[in-house]
C-alpha cells in the first residue's frame, strides 16, 4: 500500500525517521493512550508521516496539510485491507476521530519549539 509522504521522509534513513516520529499519539506521554492500530489494522506508518510533517511544517497551512494527509493515509490503509471488510466502517469512523483530534488539539505539538524566545510574550 502506497501512502503519501514528503520526499524528505521517503529519503530519510530509518534512524532519522525514528528520531522524529513516534507512531500515533503525542511523544513524551507517560501512557500511550492512542493505539497504533485501528480495529486491528496497523496504522503506525501513517502516524509517523504525520509526525514528520509536523516537525518540518512552519505555517498553519502546513499543519492543516499534515492533518489532512493523516486522514488520507489512514483511509488508504483501510481501503487496502481486504480480509476484514466488515470492519471498514468502524475503522473509517476511528480514522475520522484521529483526524479530528489532531486538527483540533494538535496545535501545541505542531508549534512546539518553533517560536523563538524573542517572539513569545513574557508573563508578568
PDB file of C-alpha atoms in Angstrom:
ATOM      1  CA  UNK A   1       0.000   0.000   0.000  1.00  0.00           C
ATOM      2  CA  UNK A   2       1.441   3.340  -1.051  1.00  0.00           C
ATOM      3  CA  UNK A   3       0.991   6.244   1.327  1.00  0.00           C
ATOM      4  CA  UNK A   4       1.524   9.916   0.590  1.00  0.00           C
ATOM      5  CA  UNK A   5       4.713  11.208   2.197  1.00  0.00           C
ATOM      6  CA  UNK A   6       7.029  14.163   1.606  1.00  0.00           C
ATOM      7  CA  UNK A   7      10.175  13.384  -0.365  1.00  0.00           C
ATOM      8  CA  UNK A   8      12.286  14.195   2.694  1.00  0.00           C
ATOM      9  CA  UNK A   9      10.541  11.392   4.616  1.00  0.00           C
ATOM     10  CA  UNK A  10      10.983   8.913   1.769  1.00  0.00           C
ATOM     11  CA  UNK A  11      14.700   9.704   1.514  1.00  0.00           C
ATOM     12  CA  UNK A  12      15.381   9.694   5.285  1.00  0.00           C
ATOM     13  CA  UNK A  13      17.106   6.720   6.858  1.00  0.00           C
ATOM     14  CA  UNK A  14      15.141   4.585   9.335  1.00  0.00           C
ATOM     15  CA  UNK A  15      17.309   6.027  12.135  1.00  0.00           C
ATOM     16  CA  UNK A  16      16.488   9.619  11.192  1.00  0.00           C
ATOM     17  CA  UNK A  17      12.790   8.771  10.888  1.00  0.00           C
ATOM     18  CA  UNK A  18      12.841   7.124  14.320  1.00  0.00           C
ATOM     19  CA  UNK A  19      14.378  10.253  15.834  1.00  0.00           C
ATOM     20  CA  UNK A  20      11.437  12.351  14.590  1.00  0.00           C
ATOM     21  CA  UNK A  21       8.428  10.045  14.525  1.00  0.00           C
ATOM     22  CA  UNK A  22       6.908   8.020  17.355  1.00  0.00           C
ATOM     23  CA  UNK A  23       3.768   6.447  15.906  1.00  0.00           C
ATOM     24  CA  UNK A  24       0.297   7.527  16.939  1.00  0.00           C
ATOM     25  CA  UNK A  25      -0.211   9.885  19.859  1.00  0.00           C
ATOM     26  CA  UNK A  26       1.860  12.576  21.497  1.00  0.00           C
ATOM     27  CA  UNK A  27       5.521  11.954  22.259  1.00  0.00           C
ATOM     28  CA  UNK A  28       6.562  12.101  25.869  1.00  0.00           C
ATOM     29  CA  UNK A  29       3.292  10.948  27.414  1.00  0.00           C
ATOM     30  CA  UNK A  30       3.712   8.532  30.294  1.00  0.00           C
ATOM     31  CA  UNK A  31       0.868   6.450  28.912  1.00  0.00           C
ATOM     32  CA  UNK A  32       0.471   5.626  25.249  1.00  0.00           C
ATOM     33  CA  UNK A  33      -3.284   6.171  25.022  1.00  0.00           C
ATOM     34  CA  UNK A  34      -3.551   6.429  21.234  1.00  0.00           C
ATOM     35  CA  UNK A  35      -3.241   2.987  19.632  1.00  0.00           C
ATOM     36  CA  UNK A  36      -1.082   2.351  16.573  1.00  0.00           C
ATOM     37  CA  UNK A  37      -3.847   0.085  15.307  1.00  0.00           C
ATOM     38  CA  UNK A  38      -7.421   0.799  14.295  1.00  0.00           C
ATOM     39  CA  UNK A  39      -9.570  -2.247  14.969  1.00  0.00           C
ATOM     40  CA  UNK A  40      -6.554  -4.494  14.390  1.00  0.00           C
ATOM     41  CA  UNK A  41      -5.219  -2.610  11.361  1.00  0.00           C
ATOM     42  CA  UNK A  42      -1.638  -1.330  11.729  1.00  0.00           C
ATOM     43  CA  UNK A  43      -1.523   2.446  11.043  1.00  0.00           C
ATOM     44  CA  UNK A  44       1.855   3.393  12.528  1.00  0.00           C
ATOM     45  CA  UNK A  45       3.352   4.492   9.206  1.00  0.00           C
ATOM     46  CA  UNK A  46       0.513   6.981   8.594  1.00  0.00           C
ATOM     47  CA  UNK A  47       1.125   8.439  12.060  1.00  0.00           C
ATOM     48  CA  UNK A  48       4.893   8.546  11.507  1.00  0.00           C
ATOM     49  CA  UNK A  49       4.421  10.515   8.286  1.00  0.00           C
ATOM     50  CA  UNK A  50       2.143  12.908  10.187  1.00  0.00           C
ATOM     51  CA  UNK A  51       4.815  13.364  12.881  1.00  0.00           C
ATOM     52  CA  UNK A  52       7.401  14.076  10.178  1.00  0.00           C
ATOM     53  CA  UNK A  53       5.196  16.660   8.512  1.00  0.00           C
ATOM     54  CA  UNK A  54       4.590  18.351  11.877  1.00  0.00           C
ATOM     55  CA  UNK A  55       8.345  18.529  12.504  1.00  0.00           C
ATOM     56  CA  UNK A  56       9.004  20.038   9.069  1.00  0.00           C
ATOM     57  CA  UNK A  57       5.969  22.319   8.968  1.00  0.00           C
ATOM     58  CA  UNK A  58       6.258  26.047   9.512  1.00  0.00           C
ATOM     59  CA  UNK A  59       2.809  27.510   8.895  1.00  0.00           C
ATOM     60  CA  UNK A  60      -0.780  26.821   9.842  1.00  0.00           C
ATOM     61  CA  UNK A  61      -1.288  25.710   6.239  1.00  0.00           C
ATOM     62  CA  UNK A  62       1.469  23.109   6.756  1.00  0.00           C
ATOM     63  CA  UNK A  63      -0.321  21.846   9.885  1.00  0.00           C
ATOM     64  CA  UNK A  64      -3.620  21.560   8.051  1.00  0.00           C
ATOM     65  CA  UNK A  65      -1.922  19.722   5.178  1.00  0.00           C
ATOM     66  CA  UNK A  66      -0.299  17.279   7.619  1.00  0.00           C
ATOM     67  CA  UNK A  67      -3.647  16.634   9.321  1.00  0.00           C
ATOM     68  CA  UNK A  68      -5.440  16.022   6.006  1.00  0.00           C
ATOM     69  CA  UNK A  69      -2.586  13.770   4.892  1.00  0.00           C
ATOM     70  CA  UNK A  70      -3.006  11.698   8.044  1.00  0.00           C
ATOM     71  CA  UNK A  71      -6.687  11.163   7.282  1.00  0.00           C
ATOM     72  CA  UNK A  72      -5.971  10.395   3.627  1.00  0.00           C
ATOM     73  CA  UNK A  73      -3.290   7.845   4.540  1.00  0.00           C
ATOM     74  CA  UNK A  74      -5.481   6.217   7.185  1.00  0.00           C
ATOM     75  CA  UNK A  75      -8.294   5.849   4.663  1.00  0.00           C
ATOM     76  CA  UNK A  76      -5.868   4.401   2.094  1.00  0.00           C
ATOM     77  CA  UNK A  77      -4.785   1.764   4.603  1.00  0.00           C
ATOM     78  CA  UNK A  78      -8.387   0.981   5.494  1.00  0.00           C
ATOM     79  CA  UNK A  79      -9.462   0.625   1.870  1.00  0.00           C
ATOM     80  CA  UNK A  80      -6.473  -1.601   1.070  1.00  0.00           C
ATOM     81  CA  UNK A  81      -7.341  -4.094   3.811  1.00  0.00           C
ATOM     82  CA  UNK A  82      -9.435  -6.808   2.189  1.00  0.00           C
ATOM     83  CA  UNK A  83      -9.572  -9.508   4.872  1.00  0.00           C
ATOM     84  CA  UNK A  84     -11.936  -7.756   7.268  1.00  0.00           C
ATOM     85  CA  UNK A  85     -14.214  -5.696   5.055  1.00  0.00           C
ATOM     86  CA  UNK A  86     -16.976  -5.788   7.616  1.00  0.00           C
ATOM     87  CA  UNK A  87     -14.753  -3.669   9.920  1.00  0.00           C
ATOM     88  CA  UNK A  88     -14.256  -0.975   7.276  1.00  0.00           C
ATOM     89  CA  UNK A  89     -16.993   1.376   8.525  1.00  0.00           C
ATOM     90  CA  UNK A  90     -15.732   1.133  12.140  1.00  0.00           C
ATOM     91  CA  UNK A  91     -12.200   1.846  11.005  1.00  0.00           C
ATOM     92  CA  UNK A  92     -13.323   4.845   8.965  1.00  0.00           C
ATOM     93  CA  UNK A  93     -15.115   6.260  11.997  1.00  0.00           C
ATOM     94  CA  UNK A  94     -11.979   5.807  14.124  1.00  0.00           C
ATOM     95  CA  UNK A  95      -9.785   7.357  11.399  1.00  0.00           C
ATOM     96  CA  UNK A  96     -12.055  10.398  11.432  1.00  0.00           C
ATOM     97  CA  UNK A  97     -11.614  10.613  15.221  1.00  0.00           C
ATOM     98  CA  UNK A  98      -7.825  10.551  14.803  1.00  0.00           C
ATOM     99  CA  UNK A  99      -8.111  13.359  12.254  1.00  0.00           C
ATOM    100  CA  UNK A 100     -10.463  15.417  14.429  1.00  0.00           C
ATOM    101  CA  UNK A 101      -8.127  15.026  17.403  1.00  0.00           C
ATOM    102  CA  UNK A 102      -5.051  16.332  15.580  1.00  0.00           C
ATOM    103  CA  UNK A 103      -6.992  19.047  13.756  1.00  0.00           C
ATOM    104  CA  UNK A 104      -8.475  20.345  16.988  1.00  0.00           C
ATOM    105  CA  UNK A 105      -5.807  19.592  19.588  1.00  0.00           C
ATOM    106  CA  UNK A 106      -2.565  19.169  17.606  1.00  0.00           C
ATOM    107  CA  UNK A 107      -1.567  22.835  17.698  1.00  0.00           C
ATOM    108  CA  UNK A 108       0.785  22.595  20.696  1.00  0.00           C
ATOM    109  CA  UNK A 109       2.580  19.600  19.159  1.00  0.00           C
ATOM    110  CA  UNK A 110       2.889  21.359  15.805  1.00  0.00           C
ATOM    111  CA  UNK A 111       4.147  24.665  17.207  1.00  0.00           C
ATOM    112  CA  UNK A 112       6.488  23.177  19.850  1.00  0.00           C
ATOM    113  CA  UNK A 113       9.971  24.716  19.638  1.00  0.00           C
ATOM    114  CA  UNK A 114       9.134  26.748  16.531  1.00  0.00           C
ATOM    115  CA  UNK A 115       8.744  30.195  18.060  1.00  0.00           C
ATOM    116  CA  UNK A 116      11.987  31.905  19.011  1.00  0.00           C
ATOM    117  CA  UNK A 117      12.002  33.178  22.607  1.00  0.00           C
ATOM    118  CA  UNK A 118      12.102  36.811  21.459  1.00  0.00           C
ATOM    119  CA  UNK A 119       8.726  36.330  19.739  1.00  0.00           C
ATOM    120  CA  UNK A 120       6.971  34.993  22.838  1.00  0.00           C
ATOM    121  CA  UNK A 121       5.003  37.197  25.206  1.00  0.00           C
ATOM    122  CA  UNK A 122       6.570  37.484  28.627  1.00  0.00           C
ATOM    123  CA  UNK A 123       4.430  36.719  31.665  1.00  0.00           C
ATOM    124  CA  UNK A 124       4.073  39.327  34.303  1.00  0.00           C
TER     125      UNK A 124
END
